[in-house]
């Protein structure tokens, strides 16, 4: 798996090959197929591991009692992960491994990601920090869409998204403004310090 991730990072999804991995390890070209049915099965295992790392990065946001700050921290961790592990991020959230329910572990990991957002929104409802603009599921998916959009713009269109500004600062500003629109008191989020999780390994 470590070698497969190395190939993913250096060559991208298109360059990753079970046969090439076998040659580099020094085993028969059929040996990897004892562990993975095909290349997509290997990619799914890599993506699932990516989610595990992402969840570790988000742990601090889950432990934050303030719902608005928790969502901000989640968003900053999401952007940080995308920046640190770009190829893995594209694999985890991109179109290669579709339909997702063909890969049960990966499908479950993806659902866990949105459940983490839902938990933050629900906590905000209960503490009257987040306005109930819609049901929990709809609002959680809206938050996720906004956070993912910020991360994707930062990765793929940094020159226009940042417009010669510091990209990390621009991403934080975007997330703060998005969350402010959900809050019962929009001024609160501007006063809160950004406390992102520790850097991913």
PDB file of C-alpha atoms in Angstrom:
ATOM      1  CA  UNK A   1       0.000   0.000   0.000  1.00  0.00           C
ATOM      2  CA  UNK A   2       2.840   2.407   0.791  1.00  0.00           C
ATOM      3  CA  UNK A   3       4.399   1.849  -2.621  1.00  0.00           C
ATOM      4  CA  UNK A   4       1.014   2.220  -4.317  1.00  0.00           C
ATOM      5  CA  UNK A   5       0.497   5.553  -2.565  1.00  0.00           C
ATOM      6  CA  UNK A   6       3.966   6.670  -3.639  1.00  0.00           C
ATOM      7  CA  UNK A   7       3.064   5.904  -7.270  1.00  0.00           C
ATOM      8  CA  UNK A   8      -0.249   7.732  -6.825  1.00  0.00           C
ATOM      9  CA  UNK A   9       1.499  10.846  -5.531  1.00  0.00           C
ATOM     10  CA  UNK A  10       4.271  10.897  -8.124  1.00  0.00           C
ATOM     11  CA  UNK A  11       2.377   9.768 -11.216  1.00  0.00           C
ATOM     12  CA  UNK A  12      -1.301  10.263 -10.501  1.00  0.00           C
ATOM     13  CA  UNK A  13      -4.153   7.790 -10.831  1.00  0.00           C
ATOM     14  CA  UNK A  14      -3.498   7.108 -14.511  1.00  0.00           C
ATOM     15  CA  UNK A  15       0.073   5.952 -13.918  1.00  0.00           C
ATOM     16  CA  UNK A  16      -0.737   3.542 -11.099  1.00  0.00           C
ATOM     17  CA  UNK A  17      -0.463  -0.070 -12.274  1.00  0.00           C
ATOM     18  CA  UNK A  18      -0.603  -3.384 -10.421  1.00  0.00           C
ATOM     19  CA  UNK A  19       1.938  -4.875 -12.815  1.00  0.00           C
ATOM     20  CA  UNK A  20       4.346  -1.968 -12.331  1.00  0.00           C
ATOM     21  CA  UNK A  21       4.042  -2.364  -8.564  1.00  0.00           C
ATOM     22  CA  UNK A  22       4.771  -6.085  -8.877  1.00  0.00           C
ATOM     23  CA  UNK A  23       7.897  -5.399 -10.941  1.00  0.00           C
ATOM     24  CA  UNK A  24       9.179  -2.862  -8.426  1.00  0.00           C
ATOM     25  CA  UNK A  25       8.543  -5.158  -5.463  1.00  0.00           C
ATOM     26  CA  UNK A  26      10.133  -8.069  -7.325  1.00  0.00           C
ATOM     27  CA  UNK A  27       7.206 -10.489  -7.335  1.00  0.00           C
ATOM     28  CA  UNK A  28       5.301 -12.127 -10.160  1.00  0.00           C
ATOM     29  CA  UNK A  29       2.931  -9.879 -12.084  1.00  0.00           C
ATOM     30  CA  UNK A  30      -0.009 -11.961 -10.909  1.00  0.00           C
ATOM     31  CA  UNK A  31       0.880 -11.676  -7.198  1.00  0.00           C
ATOM     32  CA  UNK A  32      -0.982  -8.373  -6.536  1.00  0.00           C
ATOM     33  CA  UNK A  33      -4.180  -9.940  -7.851  1.00  0.00           C
ATOM     34  CA  UNK A  34      -4.213 -12.251  -4.832  1.00  0.00           C
ATOM     35  CA  UNK A  35      -4.913  -9.158  -2.722  1.00  0.00           C
ATOM     36  CA  UNK A  36      -6.820  -6.909  -5.130  1.00  0.00           C
ATOM     37  CA  UNK A  37      -9.280  -7.980  -7.797  1.00  0.00           C
ATOM     38  CA  UNK A  38      -8.160  -5.184 -10.103  1.00  0.00           C
ATOM     39  CA  UNK A  39      -6.664  -1.695 -10.130  1.00  0.00           C
ATOM     40  CA  UNK A  40      -9.898  -0.105  -8.933  1.00  0.00           C
ATOM     41  CA  UNK A  41      -9.946  -2.380  -5.885  1.00  0.00           C
ATOM     42  CA  UNK A  42      -6.469  -1.112  -5.011  1.00  0.00           C
ATOM     43  CA  UNK A  43      -7.569   2.485  -5.575  1.00  0.00           C
ATOM     44  CA  UNK A  44     -10.589   1.926  -3.319  1.00  0.00           C
ATOM     45  CA  UNK A  45      -8.325   0.609  -0.554  1.00  0.00           C
ATOM     46  CA  UNK A  46      -6.084   3.663  -0.921  1.00  0.00           C
ATOM     47  CA  UNK A  47      -9.072   6.029  -0.825  1.00  0.00           C
ATOM     48  CA  UNK A  48     -10.426   4.310   2.292  1.00  0.00           C
ATOM     49  CA  UNK A  49      -7.059   4.794   3.993  1.00  0.00           C
ATOM     50  CA  UNK A  50      -7.210   8.432   2.914  1.00  0.00           C
ATOM     51  CA  UNK A  51     -10.521   8.846   4.731  1.00  0.00           C
ATOM     52  CA  UNK A  52      -9.000   7.342   7.889  1.00  0.00           C
ATOM     53  CA  UNK A  53      -6.263   9.969   7.821  1.00  0.00           C
ATOM     54  CA  UNK A  54      -8.769  12.692   7.112  1.00  0.00           C
ATOM     55  CA  UNK A  55     -10.874  11.630  10.106  1.00  0.00           C
ATOM     56  CA  UNK A  56      -7.784  11.775  12.333  1.00  0.00           C
ATOM     57  CA  UNK A  57      -7.154  15.317  11.103  1.00  0.00           C
ATOM     58  CA  UNK A  58     -10.766  16.265  11.927  1.00  0.00           C
ATOM     59  CA  UNK A  59     -10.703  14.887  15.471  1.00  0.00           C
ATOM     60  CA  UNK A  60     -10.187  18.291  17.101  1.00  0.00           C
ATOM     61  CA  UNK A  61     -13.212  19.727  15.296  1.00  0.00           C
ATOM     62  CA  UNK A  62     -15.392  16.885  16.593  1.00  0.00           C
ATOM     63  CA  UNK A  63     -14.301  17.607  20.160  1.00  0.00           C
ATOM     64  CA  UNK A  64     -15.024  21.342  19.874  1.00  0.00           C
ATOM     65  CA  UNK A  65     -18.262  22.085  21.803  1.00  0.00           C
ATOM     66  CA  UNK A  66     -19.169  25.255  19.856  1.00  0.00           C
ATOM     67  CA  UNK A  67     -20.984  24.200  16.693  1.00  0.00           C
ATOM     68  CA  UNK A  68     -19.938  27.199  14.606  1.00  0.00           C
ATOM     69  CA  UNK A  69     -16.273  26.844  15.534  1.00  0.00           C
ATOM     70  CA  UNK A  70     -16.513  23.074  15.048  1.00  0.00           C
ATOM     71  CA  UNK A  71     -17.765  23.566  11.473  1.00  0.00           C
ATOM     72  CA  UNK A  72     -15.041  26.138  10.802  1.00  0.00           C
ATOM     73  CA  UNK A  73     -12.378  23.770  12.101  1.00  0.00           C
ATOM     74  CA  UNK A  74     -13.812  20.944   9.999  1.00  0.00           C
ATOM     75  CA  UNK A  75     -13.673  23.143   6.908  1.00  0.00           C
ATOM     76  CA  UNK A  76     -10.101  24.245   7.595  1.00  0.00           C
ATOM     77  CA  UNK A  77      -9.053  20.629   8.168  1.00  0.00           C
ATOM     78  CA  UNK A  78     -10.742  19.624   4.902  1.00  0.00           C
ATOM     79  CA  UNK A  79      -8.856  22.317   2.979  1.00  0.00           C
ATOM     80  CA  UNK A  80      -5.618  21.449   4.766  1.00  0.00           C
ATOM     81  CA  UNK A  81      -5.975  17.767   3.877  1.00  0.00           C
ATOM     82  CA  UNK A  82      -6.680  18.615   0.231  1.00  0.00           C
ATOM     83  CA  UNK A  83      -3.568  20.776   0.132  1.00  0.00           C
ATOM     84  CA  UNK A  84      -1.290  18.224   1.811  1.00  0.00           C
ATOM     85  CA  UNK A  85      -2.626  15.131   0.011  1.00  0.00           C
ATOM     86  CA  UNK A  86      -3.879  16.430  -3.315  1.00  0.00           C
ATOM     87  CA  UNK A  87      -3.773  13.194  -5.328  1.00  0.00           C
ATOM     88  CA  UNK A  88      -5.378  11.261  -2.476  1.00  0.00           C
ATOM     89  CA  UNK A  89      -8.056  13.949  -2.150  1.00  0.00           C
ATOM     90  CA  UNK A  90      -8.883  13.714  -5.861  1.00  0.00           C
ATOM     91  CA  UNK A  91      -9.082   9.927  -5.558  1.00  0.00           C
ATOM     92  CA  UNK A  92     -11.337  10.067  -2.483  1.00  0.00           C
ATOM     93  CA  UNK A  93     -13.801  12.575  -3.900  1.00  0.00           C
ATOM     94  CA  UNK A  94     -13.311  12.246  -7.657  1.00  0.00           C
ATOM     95  CA  UNK A  95     -15.244  10.289 -10.296  1.00  0.00           C
ATOM     96  CA  UNK A  96     -12.882   7.328 -10.731  1.00  0.00           C
ATOM     97  CA  UNK A  97     -14.443   4.968  -8.182  1.00  0.00           C
ATOM     98  CA  UNK A  98     -18.086   4.945  -9.236  1.00  0.00           C
ATOM     99  CA  UNK A  99     -20.565   3.660  -8.252  1.00  0.00           C
ATOM    100  CA  UNK A 100     -19.317   3.908  -4.686  1.00  0.00           C
ATOM    101  CA  UNK A 101     -21.528   1.129  -3.375  1.00  0.00           C
ATOM    102  CA  UNK A 102     -19.370  -1.291  -5.384  1.00  0.00           C
ATOM    103  CA  UNK A 103     -16.738  -0.657  -2.691  1.00  0.00           C
ATOM    104  CA  UNK A 104     -18.448  -1.150   0.703  1.00  0.00           C
ATOM    105  CA  UNK A 105     -15.613   0.095   2.939  1.00  0.00           C
ATOM    106  CA  UNK A 106     -15.099   3.210   0.836  1.00  0.00           C
ATOM    107  CA  UNK A 107     -18.837   3.829   0.689  1.00  0.00           C
ATOM    108  CA  UNK A 108     -19.049   3.590   4.490  1.00  0.00           C
ATOM    109  CA  UNK A 109     -16.110   5.982   4.900  1.00  0.00           C
ATOM    110  CA  UNK A 110     -17.761   8.533   2.621  1.00  0.00           C
ATOM    111  CA  UNK A 111     -20.978   8.325   4.620  1.00  0.00           C
ATOM    112  CA  UNK A 112     -19.049   8.799   7.848  1.00  0.00           C
ATOM    113  CA  UNK A 113     -17.594  12.030   6.438  1.00  0.00           C
ATOM    114  CA  UNK A 114     -21.017  13.578   5.848  1.00  0.00           C
ATOM    115  CA  UNK A 115     -22.242  12.283   9.219  1.00  0.00           C
ATOM    116  CA  UNK A 116     -19.502  14.336  10.878  1.00  0.00           C
ATOM    117  CA  UNK A 117     -20.908  17.464   9.231  1.00  0.00           C
ATOM    118  CA  UNK A 118     -24.432  16.449  10.225  1.00  0.00           C
ATOM    119  CA  UNK A 119     -23.329  16.088  13.844  1.00  0.00           C
ATOM    120  CA  UNK A 120     -22.015  19.662  13.834  1.00  0.00           C
ATOM    121  CA  UNK A 121     -25.230  21.014  12.320  1.00  0.00           C
ATOM    122  CA  UNK A 122     -27.375  19.071  14.805  1.00  0.00           C
ATOM    123  CA  UNK A 123     -25.314  20.422  17.700  1.00  0.00           C
ATOM    124  CA  UNK A 124     -25.827  23.914  16.326  1.00  0.00           C
ATOM    125  CA  UNK A 125     -29.589  23.389  16.219  1.00  0.00           C
ATOM    126  CA  UNK A 126     -29.694  22.154  19.808  1.00  0.00           C
ATOM    127  CA  UNK A 127     -27.616  25.047  21.140  1.00  0.00           C
ATOM    128  CA  UNK A 128     -29.373  27.638  18.965  1.00  0.00           C
ATOM    129  CA  UNK A 129     -26.078  28.623  17.325  1.00  0.00           C
ATOM    130  CA  UNK A 130     -27.121  27.481  13.832  1.00  0.00           C
ATOM    131  CA  UNK A 131     -30.389  28.672  12.276  1.00  0.00           C
ATOM    132  CA  UNK A 132     -32.749  25.893  11.174  1.00  0.00           C
ATOM    133  CA  UNK A 133     -32.987  26.986   7.551  1.00  0.00           C
ATOM    134  CA  UNK A 134     -33.843  23.439   6.440  1.00  0.00           C
ATOM    135  CA  UNK A 135     -33.586  19.881   7.697  1.00  0.00           C
ATOM    136  CA  UNK A 136     -30.275  18.599   9.054  1.00  0.00           C
ATOM    137  CA  UNK A 137     -29.413  16.518   5.984  1.00  0.00           C
ATOM    138  CA  UNK A 138     -29.975  19.371   3.536  1.00  0.00           C
ATOM    139  CA  UNK A 139     -27.946  21.821   5.585  1.00  0.00           C
ATOM    140  CA  UNK A 140     -25.122  19.323   6.134  1.00  0.00           C
ATOM    141  CA  UNK A 141     -24.870  18.683   2.393  1.00  0.00           C
ATOM    142  CA  UNK A 142     -24.876  22.441   1.755  1.00  0.00           C
ATOM    143  CA  UNK A 143     -22.000  22.930   4.202  1.00  0.00           C
ATOM    144  CA  UNK A 144     -20.094  20.040   2.619  1.00  0.00           C
ATOM    145  CA  UNK A 145     -20.665  21.417  -0.886  1.00  0.00           C
ATOM    146  CA  UNK A 146     -19.346  24.831   0.160  1.00  0.00           C
ATOM    147  CA  UNK A 147     -16.292  23.405   1.928  1.00  0.00           C
ATOM    148  CA  UNK A 148     -15.513  21.086  -0.989  1.00  0.00           C
ATOM    149  CA  UNK A 149     -15.901  23.995  -3.388  1.00  0.00           C
ATOM    150  CA  UNK A 150     -13.371  26.071  -1.452  1.00  0.00           C
ATOM    151  CA  UNK A 151     -10.885  23.169  -1.399  1.00  0.00           C
ATOM    152  CA  UNK A 152     -11.325  22.458  -5.106  1.00  0.00           C
ATOM    153  CA  UNK A 153     -10.974  26.105  -6.114  1.00  0.00           C
ATOM    154  CA  UNK A 154      -7.851  26.361  -3.998  1.00  0.00           C
ATOM    155  CA  UNK A 155      -6.304  23.302  -5.679  1.00  0.00           C
ATOM    156  CA  UNK A 156      -7.414  23.738  -9.267  1.00  0.00           C
ATOM    157  CA  UNK A 157      -7.920  27.486  -9.691  1.00  0.00           C
ATOM    158  CA  UNK A 158      -5.661  29.033  -7.079  1.00  0.00           C
ATOM    159  CA  UNK A 159      -4.527  31.851  -9.355  1.00  0.00           C
ATOM    160  CA  UNK A 160      -8.050  33.189  -9.861  1.00  0.00           C
ATOM    161  CA  UNK A 161      -9.575  32.123  -6.520  1.00  0.00           C
ATOM    162  CA  UNK A 162      -6.871  33.766  -4.429  1.00  0.00           C
ATOM    163  CA  UNK A 163      -6.421  36.690  -6.837  1.00  0.00           C
ATOM    164  CA  UNK A 164      -2.851  37.310  -5.635  1.00  0.00           C
ATOM    165  CA  UNK A 165      -3.876  36.894  -2.003  1.00  0.00           C
ATOM    166  CA  UNK A 166      -2.678  34.320   0.473  1.00  0.00           C
ATOM    167  CA  UNK A 167      -4.710  31.232  -0.477  1.00  0.00           C
ATOM    168  CA  UNK A 168      -4.962  29.892   3.072  1.00  0.00           C
ATOM    169  CA  UNK A 169      -6.273  33.239   4.279  1.00  0.00           C
ATOM    170  CA  UNK A 170      -8.744  33.438   1.393  1.00  0.00           C
ATOM    171  CA  UNK A 171      -9.994  29.916   2.149  1.00  0.00           C
ATOM    172  CA  UNK A 172     -10.501  30.819   5.811  1.00  0.00           C
ATOM    173  CA  UNK A 173     -12.375  34.007   4.885  1.00  0.00           C
ATOM    174  CA  UNK A 174     -14.644  32.048   2.532  1.00  0.00           C
ATOM    175  CA  UNK A 175     -15.432  29.458   5.199  1.00  0.00           C
ATOM    176  CA  UNK A 176     -16.099  32.097   7.862  1.00  0.00           C
ATOM    177  CA  UNK A 177     -18.525  33.953   5.591  1.00  0.00           C
ATOM    178  CA  UNK A 178     -20.337  30.735   4.665  1.00  0.00           C
ATOM    179  CA  UNK A 179     -20.746  29.694   8.301  1.00  0.00           C
ATOM    180  CA  UNK A 180     -21.776  33.227   9.329  1.00  0.00           C
ATOM    181  CA  UNK A 181     -24.752  32.884   6.997  1.00  0.00           C
ATOM    182  CA  UNK A 182     -25.928  29.866   8.994  1.00  0.00           C
ATOM    183  CA  UNK A 183     -25.494  31.362  12.454  1.00  0.00           C
ATOM    184  CA  UNK A 184     -28.171  32.932  14.633  1.00  0.00           C
ATOM    185  CA  UNK A 185     -25.610  35.657  15.375  1.00  0.00           C
ATOM    186  CA  UNK A 186     -23.457  36.076  12.241  1.00  0.00           C
ATOM    187  CA  UNK A 187     -20.973  38.308  14.082  1.00  0.00           C
ATOM    188  CA  UNK A 188     -19.914  35.493  16.417  1.00  0.00           C
ATOM    189  CA  UNK A 189     -17.897  33.554  13.851  1.00  0.00           C
ATOM    190  CA  UNK A 190     -15.756  36.584  12.992  1.00  0.00           C
ATOM    191  CA  UNK A 191     -14.619  36.786  16.616  1.00  0.00           C
ATOM    192  CA  UNK A 192     -13.644  33.137  16.946  1.00  0.00           C
ATOM    193  CA  UNK A 193      -9.995  32.150  16.495  1.00  0.00           C
ATOM    194  CA  UNK A 194      -9.229  29.614  13.787  1.00  0.00           C
ATOM    195  CA  UNK A 195      -7.943  26.484  15.485  1.00  0.00           C
ATOM    196  CA  UNK A 196      -7.240  23.912  12.773  1.00  0.00           C
ATOM    197  CA  UNK A 197      -6.263  20.380  13.676  1.00  0.00           C
ATOM    198  CA  UNK A 198      -2.571  19.383  13.759  1.00  0.00           C
ATOM    199  CA  UNK A 199      -0.974  18.820  10.363  1.00  0.00           C
ATOM    200  CA  UNK A 200      -1.586  15.439   8.801  1.00  0.00           C
ATOM    201  CA  UNK A 201       1.228  12.958   8.655  1.00  0.00           C
TER     202      UNK A 201
END
